[in-house]
Amino acid sequence: MLEFVIDCVVLGVVGSLVGVLIRRRHRQRSARAAAGAPTGIPCMIKRPSHGNRWRPGQLLTHATPLTWRPAYGTSTVVLPDDLHLTAVRAVSTREGLVINPGSRVVECASSDGSALIAVMPMDLEQVTGALSGE
């Protein structure tokens, strides 16, 4: 019984520390974006031209046009100039098996086809603002 209590306390402390680190990283990224410094928003992207699989990376909102840097690899991908927001929705059950179920999916369209960008709710405003040109 004592081991169970100790495990629960340790798990609670670790979970709290992870939450603090995530919130700190988000505040730092928001402050850099407000100051006009380059920021990369963590996201996952799904495009038919890239094998139609969810791929992790960062959306570079300071670049014109928008650029996506994959988590694995060195080459960045320039997104189409006419990429625009069409809808924002919650993650479906099937998508929740691959991406974080708490994230939001930003549906986009362009002359090259559709694209889906999955971001956490705290970063949603920055992504939608970058897609609308604000």
Short mmCIF file of C-alpha atoms in Angstrom, two decimals:
data_model
loop_
_atom_site.label_atom_id
_atom_site.label_comp_id
_atom_site.label_asym_id
_atom_site.label_seq_id
_atom_site.Cartn_x
_atom_site.Cartn_y
_atom_site.Cartn_z
CA MET A 1 0.00 0.00 0.00
CA LEU A 2 2.82 2.37 0.85
CA GLU A 3 4.47 1.77 -2.54
CA PHE A 4 1.22 2.74 -4.27
CA VAL A 5 1.06 6.03 -2.35
CA ILE A 6 4.70 6.79 -3.12
CA ASP A 7 4.12 6.01 -6.82
CA CYS A 8 1.12 8.34 -6.90
CA VAL A 9 3.05 11.17 -5.24
CA VAL A 10 6.00 10.80 -7.61
CA LEU A 11 3.69 10.67 -10.61
CA GLY A 12 1.90 13.82 -9.41
CA VAL A 13 5.17 15.70 -8.94
CA VAL A 14 6.50 14.67 -12.36
CA GLY A 15 3.20 15.62 -14.01
CA SER A 16 3.26 19.03 -12.34
CA LEU A 17 6.83 19.68 -13.48
CA VAL A 18 5.98 18.74 -17.06
CA GLY A 19 3.00 21.11 -16.97
CA VAL A 20 5.17 23.95 -15.66
CA LEU A 21 7.76 23.37 -18.39
CA ILE A 22 5.14 23.29 -21.15
CA ARG A 23 3.52 26.51 -19.93
CA ARG A 24 6.93 28.22 -19.64
CA ARG A 25 7.86 27.21 -23.20
CA HIS A 26 4.52 28.55 -24.48
CA ARG A 27 4.98 31.87 -22.64
CA GLN A 28 8.49 32.24 -24.07
CA ARG A 29 7.27 31.50 -27.59
CA SER A 30 4.38 33.98 -27.21
CA ALA A 31 6.74 36.67 -25.93
CA ARG A 32 9.10 36.13 -28.89
CA ALA A 33 6.18 36.32 -31.32
CA ALA A 34 4.91 39.54 -29.71
CA ALA A 35 8.39 41.06 -30.01
CA GLY A 36 8.51 40.15 -33.69
CA ALA A 37 11.24 37.53 -33.28
CA PRO A 38 11.15 34.35 -35.37
CA THR A 39 9.12 31.59 -33.76
CA GLY A 40 8.41 28.00 -34.62
CA ILE A 41 5.06 26.62 -33.53
CA PRO A 42 5.13 22.87 -32.83
CA CYS A 43 2.59 21.12 -35.01
CA MET A 44 1.89 18.12 -37.18
CA ILE A 45 1.05 18.51 -40.84
CA LYS A 46 -0.69 16.21 -43.30
CA ARG A 47 -0.52 16.89 -47.04
CA PRO A 48 -1.27 14.57 -49.94
CA SER A 49 1.98 15.62 -51.60
CA HIS A 50 3.94 14.28 -48.61
CA GLY A 51 2.49 10.79 -48.49
CA ASN A 52 -0.74 11.73 -46.71
CA ARG A 53 0.72 10.94 -43.26
CA TRP A 54 0.92 13.10 -40.17
CA ARG A 55 4.45 14.46 -39.84
CA PRO A 56 5.79 16.35 -36.79
CA GLY A 57 7.60 19.64 -37.14
CA GLN A 58 7.34 23.37 -36.61
CA LEU A 59 5.36 25.98 -38.50
CA LEU A 60 7.56 29.03 -39.02
CA THR A 61 5.04 31.87 -38.93
CA HIS A 62 7.63 34.64 -39.39
CA ALA A 63 8.57 33.40 -42.86
CA THR A 64 6.80 34.72 -45.93
CA PRO A 65 5.36 32.53 -47.34
CA LEU A 66 4.75 30.18 -44.42
CA THR A 67 7.38 27.51 -44.00
CA TRP A 68 7.27 24.17 -42.23
CA ARG A 69 10.40 22.60 -40.75
CA PRO A 70 10.17 18.84 -40.16
CA ALA A 71 11.23 17.44 -36.80
CA TYR A 72 13.37 14.85 -38.56
CA GLY A 73 15.55 16.05 -41.38
CA THR A 74 17.08 19.33 -42.35
CA SER A 75 15.09 20.56 -45.34
CA THR A 76 12.29 23.03 -44.85
CA VAL A 77 9.12 22.99 -46.91
CA VAL A 78 7.70 26.24 -48.27
CA LEU A 79 3.92 26.09 -48.11
CA PRO A 80 1.92 27.46 -51.06
CA ASP A 81 1.41 31.24 -51.21
CA ASP A 82 -2.35 30.87 -51.54
CA LEU A 83 -2.73 28.55 -48.53
CA HIS A 84 -5.78 29.75 -46.63
CA LEU A 85 -7.84 28.62 -43.67
CA THR A 86 -11.09 26.80 -44.44
CA ALA A 87 -12.10 25.33 -41.05
CA VAL A 88 -10.97 24.49 -37.54
CA ARG A 89 -12.19 21.29 -35.92
CA ALA A 90 -11.49 18.86 -33.13
CA VAL A 91 -9.44 15.74 -33.71
CA SER A 92 -11.43 12.72 -34.89
CA THR A 93 -11.20 9.43 -33.00
CA ARG A 94 -9.08 7.85 -35.72
CA GLU A 95 -6.71 10.85 -35.87
CA GLY A 96 -6.45 10.77 -32.07
CA LEU A 97 -4.54 7.51 -32.34
CA VAL A 98 -1.73 9.28 -34.22
CA ILE A 99 -1.80 12.88 -32.96
CA ASN A 100 -2.59 14.40 -29.57
CA PRO A 101 -6.36 14.07 -29.01
CA GLY A 102 -6.38 17.46 -27.28
CA SER A 103 -5.14 19.34 -30.32
CA ARG A 104 -7.16 21.15 -32.97
CA VAL A 105 -7.00 20.49 -36.69
CA VAL A 106 -6.75 23.52 -38.96
CA GLU A 107 -8.03 22.62 -42.42
CA CYS A 108 -6.42 24.60 -45.23
CA ALA A 109 -6.76 24.72 -48.99
CA SER A 110 -4.57 25.98 -51.81
CA SER A 111 -4.03 25.49 -55.51
CA ASP A 112 -1.74 22.55 -54.64
CA GLY A 113 -4.51 20.79 -52.70
CA SER A 114 -5.60 20.54 -49.11
CA ALA A 115 -3.48 20.49 -45.97
CA LEU A 116 -4.25 19.69 -42.36
CA ILE A 117 -2.29 21.27 -39.53
CA ALA A 118 -2.70 19.92 -35.99
CA VAL A 119 -1.78 22.34 -33.20
CA MET A 120 -2.46 22.58 -29.51
CA PRO A 121 -5.28 24.97 -28.52
CA MET A 122 -2.86 27.46 -26.92
CA ASP A 123 -1.10 27.90 -30.30
CA LEU A 124 -4.26 27.95 -32.43
CA GLU A 125 -4.58 31.74 -32.49
CA GLN A 126 -1.04 32.23 -33.82
CA VAL A 127 -1.54 29.67 -36.58
CA THR A 128 -4.92 31.01 -37.71
CA GLY A 129 -3.51 34.55 -37.66
CA ALA A 130 -0.56 33.51 -39.81
CA LEU A 131 -2.84 31.75 -42.30
CA SER A 132 -5.14 34.76 -42.59
CA GLY A 133 -2.20 37.10 -43.10
CA GLU A 134 -2.49 39.04 -39.84
#
